[in-house]
PDB file of C-alpha atoms and ligand atoms in Angstrom:
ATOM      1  CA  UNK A   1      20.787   1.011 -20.693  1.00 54.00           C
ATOM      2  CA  UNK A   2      21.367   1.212 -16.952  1.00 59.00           C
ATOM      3  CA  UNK A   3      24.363  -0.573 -15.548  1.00 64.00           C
ATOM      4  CA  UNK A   4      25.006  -2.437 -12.572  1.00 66.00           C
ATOM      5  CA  UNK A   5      27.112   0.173 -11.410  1.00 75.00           C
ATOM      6  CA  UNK A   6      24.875   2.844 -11.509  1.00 87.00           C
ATOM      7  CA  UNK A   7      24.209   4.648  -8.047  1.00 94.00           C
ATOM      8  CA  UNK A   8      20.334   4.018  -7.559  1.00 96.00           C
ATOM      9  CA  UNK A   9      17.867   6.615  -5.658  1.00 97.00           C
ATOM     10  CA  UNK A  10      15.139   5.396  -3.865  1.00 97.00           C
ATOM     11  CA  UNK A  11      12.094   7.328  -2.565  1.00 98.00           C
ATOM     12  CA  UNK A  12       9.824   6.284   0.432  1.00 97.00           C
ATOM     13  CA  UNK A  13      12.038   4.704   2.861  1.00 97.00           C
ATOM     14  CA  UNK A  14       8.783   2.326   4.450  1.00 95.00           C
ATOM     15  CA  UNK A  15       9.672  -1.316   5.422  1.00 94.00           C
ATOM     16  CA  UNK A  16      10.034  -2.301   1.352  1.00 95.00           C
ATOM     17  CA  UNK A  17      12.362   1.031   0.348  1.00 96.00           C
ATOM     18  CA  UNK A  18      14.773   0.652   3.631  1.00 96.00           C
ATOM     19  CA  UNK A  19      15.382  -3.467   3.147  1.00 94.00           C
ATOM     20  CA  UNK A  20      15.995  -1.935  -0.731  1.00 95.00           C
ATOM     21  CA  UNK A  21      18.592   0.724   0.239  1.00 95.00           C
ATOM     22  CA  UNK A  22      20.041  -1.352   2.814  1.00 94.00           C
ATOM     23  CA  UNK A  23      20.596  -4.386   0.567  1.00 92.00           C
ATOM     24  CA  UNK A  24      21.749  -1.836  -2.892  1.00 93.00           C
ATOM     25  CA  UNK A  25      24.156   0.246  -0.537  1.00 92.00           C
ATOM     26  CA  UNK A  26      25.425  -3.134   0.894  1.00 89.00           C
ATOM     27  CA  UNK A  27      26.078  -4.499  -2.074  1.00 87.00           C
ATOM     28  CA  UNK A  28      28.467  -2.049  -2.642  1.00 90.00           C
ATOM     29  CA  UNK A  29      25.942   0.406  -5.152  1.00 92.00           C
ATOM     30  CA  UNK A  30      25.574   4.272  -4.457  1.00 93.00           C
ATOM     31  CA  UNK A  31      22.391   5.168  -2.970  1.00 95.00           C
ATOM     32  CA  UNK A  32      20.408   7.887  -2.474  1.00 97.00           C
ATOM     33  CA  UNK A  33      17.564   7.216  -0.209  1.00 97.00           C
ATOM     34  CA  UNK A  34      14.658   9.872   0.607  1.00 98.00           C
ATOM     35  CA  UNK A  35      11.484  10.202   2.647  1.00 98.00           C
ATOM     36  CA  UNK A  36       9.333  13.552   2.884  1.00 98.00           C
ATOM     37  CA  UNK A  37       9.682  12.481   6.691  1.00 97.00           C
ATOM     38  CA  UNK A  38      12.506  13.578   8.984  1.00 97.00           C
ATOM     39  CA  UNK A  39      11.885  11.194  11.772  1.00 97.00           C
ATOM     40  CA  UNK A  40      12.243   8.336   8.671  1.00 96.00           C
ATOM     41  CA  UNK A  41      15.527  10.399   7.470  1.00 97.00           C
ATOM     42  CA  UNK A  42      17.092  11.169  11.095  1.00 95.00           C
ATOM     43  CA  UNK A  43      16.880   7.326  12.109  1.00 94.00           C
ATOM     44  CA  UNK A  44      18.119   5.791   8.751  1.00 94.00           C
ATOM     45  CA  UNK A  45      20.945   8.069   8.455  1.00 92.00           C
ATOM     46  CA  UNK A  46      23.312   6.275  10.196  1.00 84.00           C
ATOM     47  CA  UNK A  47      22.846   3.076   8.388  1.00 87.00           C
ATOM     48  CA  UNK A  48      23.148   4.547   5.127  1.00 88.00           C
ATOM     49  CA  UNK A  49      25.231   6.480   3.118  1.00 83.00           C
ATOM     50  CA  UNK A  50      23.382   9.385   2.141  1.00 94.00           C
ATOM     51  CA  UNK A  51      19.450   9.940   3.059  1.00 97.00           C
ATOM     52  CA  UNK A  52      17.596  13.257   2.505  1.00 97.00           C
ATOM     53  CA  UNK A  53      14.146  14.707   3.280  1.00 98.00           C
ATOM     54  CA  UNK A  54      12.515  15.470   0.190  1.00 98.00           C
ATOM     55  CA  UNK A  55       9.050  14.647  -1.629  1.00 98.00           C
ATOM     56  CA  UNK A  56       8.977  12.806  -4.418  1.00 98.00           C
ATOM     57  CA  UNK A  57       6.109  14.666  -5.841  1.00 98.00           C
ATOM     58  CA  UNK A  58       7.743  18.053  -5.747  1.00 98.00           C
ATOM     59  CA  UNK A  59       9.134  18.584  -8.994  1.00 98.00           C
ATOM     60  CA  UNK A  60      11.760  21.497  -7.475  1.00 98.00           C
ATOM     61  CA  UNK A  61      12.462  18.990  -4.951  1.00 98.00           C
ATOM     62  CA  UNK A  62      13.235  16.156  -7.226  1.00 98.00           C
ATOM     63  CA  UNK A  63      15.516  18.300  -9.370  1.00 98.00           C
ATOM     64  CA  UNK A  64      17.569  19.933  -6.873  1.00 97.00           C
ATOM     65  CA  UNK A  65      18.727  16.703  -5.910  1.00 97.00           C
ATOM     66  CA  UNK A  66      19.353  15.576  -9.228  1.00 97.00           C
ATOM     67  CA  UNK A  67      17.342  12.845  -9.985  1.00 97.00           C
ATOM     68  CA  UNK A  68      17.251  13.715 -13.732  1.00 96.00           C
ATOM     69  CA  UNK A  69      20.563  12.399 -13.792  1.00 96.00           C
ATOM     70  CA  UNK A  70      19.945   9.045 -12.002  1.00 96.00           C
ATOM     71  CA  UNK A  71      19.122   6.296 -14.598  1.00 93.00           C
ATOM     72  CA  UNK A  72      17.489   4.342 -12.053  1.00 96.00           C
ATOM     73  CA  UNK A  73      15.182   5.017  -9.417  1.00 97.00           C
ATOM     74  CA  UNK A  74      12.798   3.386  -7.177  1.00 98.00           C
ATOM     75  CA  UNK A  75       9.280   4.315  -6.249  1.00 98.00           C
ATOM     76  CA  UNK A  76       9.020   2.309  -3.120  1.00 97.00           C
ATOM     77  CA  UNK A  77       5.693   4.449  -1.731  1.00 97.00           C
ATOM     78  CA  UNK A  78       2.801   1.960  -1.724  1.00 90.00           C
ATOM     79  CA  UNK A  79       0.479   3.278   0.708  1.00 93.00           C
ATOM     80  CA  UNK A  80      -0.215   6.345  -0.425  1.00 96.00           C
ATOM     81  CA  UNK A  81      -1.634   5.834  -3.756  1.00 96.00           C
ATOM     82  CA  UNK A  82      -1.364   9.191  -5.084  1.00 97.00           C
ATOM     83  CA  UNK A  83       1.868  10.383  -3.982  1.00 98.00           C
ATOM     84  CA  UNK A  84       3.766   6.945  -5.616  1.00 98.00           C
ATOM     85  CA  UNK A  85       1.265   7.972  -8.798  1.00 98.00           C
ATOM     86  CA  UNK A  86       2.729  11.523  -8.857  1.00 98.00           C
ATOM     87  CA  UNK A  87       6.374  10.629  -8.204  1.00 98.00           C
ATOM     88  CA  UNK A  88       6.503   7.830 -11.080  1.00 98.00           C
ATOM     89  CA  UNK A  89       4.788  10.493 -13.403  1.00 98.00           C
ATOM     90  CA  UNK A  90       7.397  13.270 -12.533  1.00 98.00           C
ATOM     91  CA  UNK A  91      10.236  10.624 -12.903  1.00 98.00           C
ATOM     92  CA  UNK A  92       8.705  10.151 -16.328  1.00 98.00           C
ATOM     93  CA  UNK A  93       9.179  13.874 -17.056  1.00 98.00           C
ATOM     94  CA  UNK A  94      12.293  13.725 -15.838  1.00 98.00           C
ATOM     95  CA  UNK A  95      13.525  11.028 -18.275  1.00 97.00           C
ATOM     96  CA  UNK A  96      14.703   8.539 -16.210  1.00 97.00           C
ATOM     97  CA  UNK A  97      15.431   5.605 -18.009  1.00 95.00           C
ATOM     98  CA  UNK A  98      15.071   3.214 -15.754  1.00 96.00           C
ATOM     99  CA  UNK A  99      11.945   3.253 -13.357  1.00 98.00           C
ATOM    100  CA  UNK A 100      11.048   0.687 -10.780  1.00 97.00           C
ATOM    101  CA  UNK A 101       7.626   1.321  -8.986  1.00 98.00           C
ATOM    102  CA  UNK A 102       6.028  -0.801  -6.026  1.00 97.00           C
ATOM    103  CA  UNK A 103       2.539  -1.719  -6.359  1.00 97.00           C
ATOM    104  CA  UNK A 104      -0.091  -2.722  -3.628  1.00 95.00           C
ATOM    105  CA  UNK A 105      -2.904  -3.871  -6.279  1.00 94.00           C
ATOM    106  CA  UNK A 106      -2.997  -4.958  -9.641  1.00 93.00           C
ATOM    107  CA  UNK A 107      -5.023  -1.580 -11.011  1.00 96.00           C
ATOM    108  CA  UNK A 108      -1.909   0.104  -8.925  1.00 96.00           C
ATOM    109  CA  UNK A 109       0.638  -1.724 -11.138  1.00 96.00           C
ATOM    110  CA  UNK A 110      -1.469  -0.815 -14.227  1.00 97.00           C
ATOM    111  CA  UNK A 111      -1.885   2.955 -13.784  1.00 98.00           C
ATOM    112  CA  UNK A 112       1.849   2.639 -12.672  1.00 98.00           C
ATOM    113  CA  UNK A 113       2.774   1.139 -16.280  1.00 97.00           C
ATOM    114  CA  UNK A 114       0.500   3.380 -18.407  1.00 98.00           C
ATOM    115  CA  UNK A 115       1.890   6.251 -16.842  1.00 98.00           C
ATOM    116  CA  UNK A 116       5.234   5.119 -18.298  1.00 98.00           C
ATOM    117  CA  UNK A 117       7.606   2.742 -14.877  1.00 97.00           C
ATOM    118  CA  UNK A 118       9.558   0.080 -16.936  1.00 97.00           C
ATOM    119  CA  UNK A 119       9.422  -2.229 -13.970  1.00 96.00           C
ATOM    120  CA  UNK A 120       6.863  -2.838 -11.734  1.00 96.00           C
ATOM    121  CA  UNK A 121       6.824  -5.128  -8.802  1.00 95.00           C
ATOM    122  CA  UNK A 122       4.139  -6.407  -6.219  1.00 95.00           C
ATOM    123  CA  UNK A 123       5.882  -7.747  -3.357  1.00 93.00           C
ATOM    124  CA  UNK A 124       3.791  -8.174  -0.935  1.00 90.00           C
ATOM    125  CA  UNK A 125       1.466  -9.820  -3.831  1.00 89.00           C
ATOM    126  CA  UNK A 126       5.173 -11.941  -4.879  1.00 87.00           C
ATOM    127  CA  UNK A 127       5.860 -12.707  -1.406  1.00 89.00           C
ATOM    128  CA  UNK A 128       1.949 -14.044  -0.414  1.00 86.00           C
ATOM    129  CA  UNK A 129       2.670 -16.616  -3.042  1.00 84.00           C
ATOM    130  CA  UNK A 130       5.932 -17.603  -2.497  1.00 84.00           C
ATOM    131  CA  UNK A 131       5.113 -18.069   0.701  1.00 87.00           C
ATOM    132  CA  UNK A 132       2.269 -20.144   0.087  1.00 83.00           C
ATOM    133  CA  UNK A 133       4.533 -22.732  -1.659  1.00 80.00           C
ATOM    134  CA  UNK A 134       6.944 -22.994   1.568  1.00 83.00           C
ATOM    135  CA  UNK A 135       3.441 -23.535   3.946  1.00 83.00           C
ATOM    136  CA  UNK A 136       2.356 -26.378   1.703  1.00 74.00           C
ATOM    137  CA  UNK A 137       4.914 -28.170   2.516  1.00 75.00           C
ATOM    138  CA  UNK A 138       7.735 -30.114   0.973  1.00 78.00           C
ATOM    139  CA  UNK A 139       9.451 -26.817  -0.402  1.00 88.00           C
ATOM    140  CA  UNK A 140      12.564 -25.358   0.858  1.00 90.00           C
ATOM    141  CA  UNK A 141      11.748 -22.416  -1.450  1.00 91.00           C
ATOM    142  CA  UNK A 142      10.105 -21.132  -4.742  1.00 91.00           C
ATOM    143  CA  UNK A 143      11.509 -18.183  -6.641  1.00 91.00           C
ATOM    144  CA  UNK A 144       9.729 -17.272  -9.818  1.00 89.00           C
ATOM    145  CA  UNK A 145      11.780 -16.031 -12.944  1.00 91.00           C
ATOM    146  CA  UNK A 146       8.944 -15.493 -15.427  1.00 90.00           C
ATOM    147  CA  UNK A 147       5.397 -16.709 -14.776  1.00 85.00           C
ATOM    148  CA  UNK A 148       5.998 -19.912 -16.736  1.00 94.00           C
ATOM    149  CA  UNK A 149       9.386 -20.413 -14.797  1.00 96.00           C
ATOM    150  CA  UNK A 150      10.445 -21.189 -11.398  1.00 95.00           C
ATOM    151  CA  UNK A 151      13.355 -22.546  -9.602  1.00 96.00           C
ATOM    152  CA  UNK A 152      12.137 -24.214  -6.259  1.00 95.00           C
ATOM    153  CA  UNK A 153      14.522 -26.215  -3.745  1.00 95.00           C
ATOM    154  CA  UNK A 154      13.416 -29.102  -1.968  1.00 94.00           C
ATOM    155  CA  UNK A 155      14.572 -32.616  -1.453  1.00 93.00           C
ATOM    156  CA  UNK A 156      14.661 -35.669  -3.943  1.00 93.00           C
ATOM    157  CA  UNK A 157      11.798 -37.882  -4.625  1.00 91.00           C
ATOM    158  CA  UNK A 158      12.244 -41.708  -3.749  1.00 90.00           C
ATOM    159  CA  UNK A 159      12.397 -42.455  -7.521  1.00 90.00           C
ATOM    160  CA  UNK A 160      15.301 -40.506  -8.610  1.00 92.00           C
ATOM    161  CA  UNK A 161      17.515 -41.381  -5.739  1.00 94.00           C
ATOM    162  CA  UNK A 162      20.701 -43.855  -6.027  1.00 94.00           C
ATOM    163  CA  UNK A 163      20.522 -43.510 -10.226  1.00 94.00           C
ATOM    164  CA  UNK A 164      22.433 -40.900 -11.903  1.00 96.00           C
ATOM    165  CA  UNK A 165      19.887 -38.360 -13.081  1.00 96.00           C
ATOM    166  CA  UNK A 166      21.055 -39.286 -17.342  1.00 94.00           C
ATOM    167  CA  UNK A 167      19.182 -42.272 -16.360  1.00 94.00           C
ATOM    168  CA  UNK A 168      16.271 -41.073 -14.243  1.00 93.00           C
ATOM    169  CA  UNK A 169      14.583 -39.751 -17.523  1.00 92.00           C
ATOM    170  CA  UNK A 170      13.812 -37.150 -15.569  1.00 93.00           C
ATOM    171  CA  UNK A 171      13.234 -34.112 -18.426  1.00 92.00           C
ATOM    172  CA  UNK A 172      11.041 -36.788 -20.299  1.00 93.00           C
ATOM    173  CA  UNK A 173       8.989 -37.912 -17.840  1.00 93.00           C
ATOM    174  CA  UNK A 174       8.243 -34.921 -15.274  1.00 94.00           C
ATOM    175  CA  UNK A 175       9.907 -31.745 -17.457  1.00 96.00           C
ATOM    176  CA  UNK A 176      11.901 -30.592 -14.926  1.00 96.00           C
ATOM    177  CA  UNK A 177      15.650 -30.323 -14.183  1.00 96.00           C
ATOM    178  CA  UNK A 178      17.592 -30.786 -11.405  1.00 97.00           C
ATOM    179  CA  UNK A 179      20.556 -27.568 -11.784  1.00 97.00           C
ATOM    180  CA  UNK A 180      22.457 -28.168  -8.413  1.00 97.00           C
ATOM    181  CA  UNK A 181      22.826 -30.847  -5.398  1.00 97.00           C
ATOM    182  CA  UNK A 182      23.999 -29.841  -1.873  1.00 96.00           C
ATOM    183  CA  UNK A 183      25.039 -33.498   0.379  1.00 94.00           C
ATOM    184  CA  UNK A 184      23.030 -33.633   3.781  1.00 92.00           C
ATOM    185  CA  UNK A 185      25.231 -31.851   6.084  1.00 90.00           C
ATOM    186  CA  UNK A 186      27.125 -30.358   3.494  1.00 90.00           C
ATOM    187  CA  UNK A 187      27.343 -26.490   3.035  1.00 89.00           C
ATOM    188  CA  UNK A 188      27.657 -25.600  -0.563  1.00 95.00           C
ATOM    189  CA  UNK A 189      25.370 -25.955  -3.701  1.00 96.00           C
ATOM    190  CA  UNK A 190      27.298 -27.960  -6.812  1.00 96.00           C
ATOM    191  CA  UNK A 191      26.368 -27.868 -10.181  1.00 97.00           C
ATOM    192  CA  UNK A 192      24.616 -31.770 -10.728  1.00 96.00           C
ATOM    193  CA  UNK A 193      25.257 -33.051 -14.175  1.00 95.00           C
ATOM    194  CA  UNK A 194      24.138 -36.359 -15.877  1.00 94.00           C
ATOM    195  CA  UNK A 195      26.340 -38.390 -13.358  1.00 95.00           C
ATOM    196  CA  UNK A 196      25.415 -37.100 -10.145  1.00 96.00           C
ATOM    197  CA  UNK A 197      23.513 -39.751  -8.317  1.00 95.00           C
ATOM    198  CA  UNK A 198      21.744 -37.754  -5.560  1.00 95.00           C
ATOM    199  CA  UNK A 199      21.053 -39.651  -1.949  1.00 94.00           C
ATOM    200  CA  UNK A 200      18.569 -39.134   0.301  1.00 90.00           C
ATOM    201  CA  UNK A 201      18.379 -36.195   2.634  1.00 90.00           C
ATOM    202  CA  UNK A 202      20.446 -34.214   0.165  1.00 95.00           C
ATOM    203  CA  UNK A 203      18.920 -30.520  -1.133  1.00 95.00           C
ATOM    204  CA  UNK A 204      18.164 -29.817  -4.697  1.00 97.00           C
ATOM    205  CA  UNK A 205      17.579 -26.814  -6.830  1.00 97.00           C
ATOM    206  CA  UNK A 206      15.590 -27.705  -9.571  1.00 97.00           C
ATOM    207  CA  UNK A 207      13.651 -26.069 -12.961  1.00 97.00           C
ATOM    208  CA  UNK A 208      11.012 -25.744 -14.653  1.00 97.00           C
ATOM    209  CA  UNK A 209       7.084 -24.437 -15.581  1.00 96.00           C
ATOM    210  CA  UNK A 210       5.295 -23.911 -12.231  1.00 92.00           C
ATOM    211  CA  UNK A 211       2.682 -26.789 -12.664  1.00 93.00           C
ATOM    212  CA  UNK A 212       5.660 -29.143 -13.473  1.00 94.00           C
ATOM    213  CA  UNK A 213       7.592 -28.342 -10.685  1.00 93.00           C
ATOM    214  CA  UNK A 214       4.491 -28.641  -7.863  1.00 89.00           C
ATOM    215  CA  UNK A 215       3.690 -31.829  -9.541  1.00 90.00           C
ATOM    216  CA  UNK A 216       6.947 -33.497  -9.375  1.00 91.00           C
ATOM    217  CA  UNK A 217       7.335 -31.768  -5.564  1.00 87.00           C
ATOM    218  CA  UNK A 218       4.403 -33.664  -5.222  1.00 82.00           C
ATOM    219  CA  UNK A 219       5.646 -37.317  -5.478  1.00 82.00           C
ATOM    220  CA  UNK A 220       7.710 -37.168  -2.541  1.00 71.00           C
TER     221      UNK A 220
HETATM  222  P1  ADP B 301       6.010  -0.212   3.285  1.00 54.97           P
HETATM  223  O1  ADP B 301       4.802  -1.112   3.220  1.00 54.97           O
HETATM  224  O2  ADP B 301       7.188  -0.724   2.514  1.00 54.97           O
HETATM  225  O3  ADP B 301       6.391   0.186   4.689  1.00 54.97           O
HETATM  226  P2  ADP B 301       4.704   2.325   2.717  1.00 54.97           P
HETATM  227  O4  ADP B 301       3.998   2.645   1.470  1.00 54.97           O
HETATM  228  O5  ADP B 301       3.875   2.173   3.940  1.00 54.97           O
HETATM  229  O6  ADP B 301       5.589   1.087   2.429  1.00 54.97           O
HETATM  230  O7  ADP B 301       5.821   3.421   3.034  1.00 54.97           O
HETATM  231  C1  ADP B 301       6.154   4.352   2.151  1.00 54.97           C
HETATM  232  C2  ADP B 301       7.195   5.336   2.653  1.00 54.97           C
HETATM  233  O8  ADP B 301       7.181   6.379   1.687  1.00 54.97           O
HETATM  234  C3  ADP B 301       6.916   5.967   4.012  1.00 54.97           C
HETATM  235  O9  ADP B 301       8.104   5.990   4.778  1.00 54.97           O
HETATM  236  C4  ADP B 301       6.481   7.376   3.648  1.00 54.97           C
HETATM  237  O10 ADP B 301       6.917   8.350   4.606  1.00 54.97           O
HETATM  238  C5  ADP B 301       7.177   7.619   2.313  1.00 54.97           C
HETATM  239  N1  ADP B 301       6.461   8.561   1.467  1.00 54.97           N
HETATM  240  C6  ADP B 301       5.117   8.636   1.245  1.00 54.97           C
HETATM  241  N2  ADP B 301       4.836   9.654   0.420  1.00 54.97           N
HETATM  242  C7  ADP B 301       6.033  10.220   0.081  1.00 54.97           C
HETATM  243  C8  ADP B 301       6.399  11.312  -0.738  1.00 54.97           C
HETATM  244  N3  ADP B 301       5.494  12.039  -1.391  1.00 54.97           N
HETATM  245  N4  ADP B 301       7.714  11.615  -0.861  1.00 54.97           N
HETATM  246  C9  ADP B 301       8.650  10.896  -0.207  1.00 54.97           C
HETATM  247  N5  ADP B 301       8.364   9.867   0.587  1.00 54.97           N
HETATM  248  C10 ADP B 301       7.065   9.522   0.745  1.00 54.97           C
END
């Protein structure tokens, strides 16, 4: 199993790969970033630690710079359909236990998983829908755990304001779950509990399936 701690290399440093690196190497994990282009390479390599100019779909390439040894990598080429094809396949050569490929299309993220990535992700897909749930309206924001489970802020319906939420039969009656309160004005999350009465204006963070969740955003 990969750890936490595990230095991370990332190939195809486009807009998705660079937000990646920048956010891993932040974060305090070891990076290894790499584009086949040098203009890509030259203007990153200030902001992170170490960037190189190789192709991921040049097997020499790929071992030179050790990536056999890497338990995690990311295939963050979308684009080019072939060349994020070929990388995953010679990461999948090359053992590494835990691969994380980008996908533009859903026949992308298929071939991606046949040809053996543990993880694939569609963000721009992820994003388009997340960010359909902010335009509709009364959420703050929508982050989906599973497909059949979402956290979503937004702000408390008339009817559970002013009664602690024990009483609001809340679970019962619209399946969801309110997990933390933040006071308007305030600037920190708490956890809410059976006893929290929540007021209006206040933010909340609360769980559940998707439909559940859009339906009790709804009575507001
Ligand atoms: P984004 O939408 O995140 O910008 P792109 O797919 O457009 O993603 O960008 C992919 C990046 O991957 C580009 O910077 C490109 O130079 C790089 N790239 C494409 N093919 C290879 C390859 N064979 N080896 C290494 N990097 C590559």
């Amino acid at each position: 199993m990969a750890s936490h701690r595990d230095p991370v290399a990332v190939i195809g440093l486009g807009r998705f790969g660079t937000s990646l690196a920048t956010e891993l190497a932040g974060g305090g994990t070891e990076v290894l970033a790499i584009d086949h282009r040098p203009e890509i390479v030259q203007r990153l390599s200030g902001q992170l630690g170490q960037v190189v100019v190789a192709d991921g779909t040049d097997m020499d390439a790929l071992r030179e710079l050790g990536i056999g040894e890497f338990r995690r990598v990311v295939v963050a080429i979308g684009t080019d359909l072939e060349a994020s094809i070929l990388t995953t396949s010679l990461l999948v050569e090359l053992e590494v236990t835990d691969i994380w490929a980008k996908a533009l299309s859903s026949q992308h993220g298929k071939i991606l998983e046949r040809i053996g990535a543990h993880h694939v992700v569609f963000p721009e897909h992820e994003m388009g829908e997340r960010v359909a749930h902010l335009v509709s309206g009364r959420l703050l924001d929508w982050v989906e755990l599973d497909p059949q489970w979402v956290f979503a802020k937004t702000k408390p319906p008339r009817e559970i304001v002013g009664v602690p939420l024990g009483q609001t039969g809340l679970r019962r009656r619209h399946r969801v779950t309110v997990v933390s309160v933040k006071p308007e004005g305030g600037d920190a999350y708490t956890h809410a509990g059976m006893d929290t009465v929540l007021r209006y204006g206040c933010e909340i963070v609360i769980a559940g399936r998707p439909q559940d969740v859009e339906r009790f955003v709804d009575l507001q």
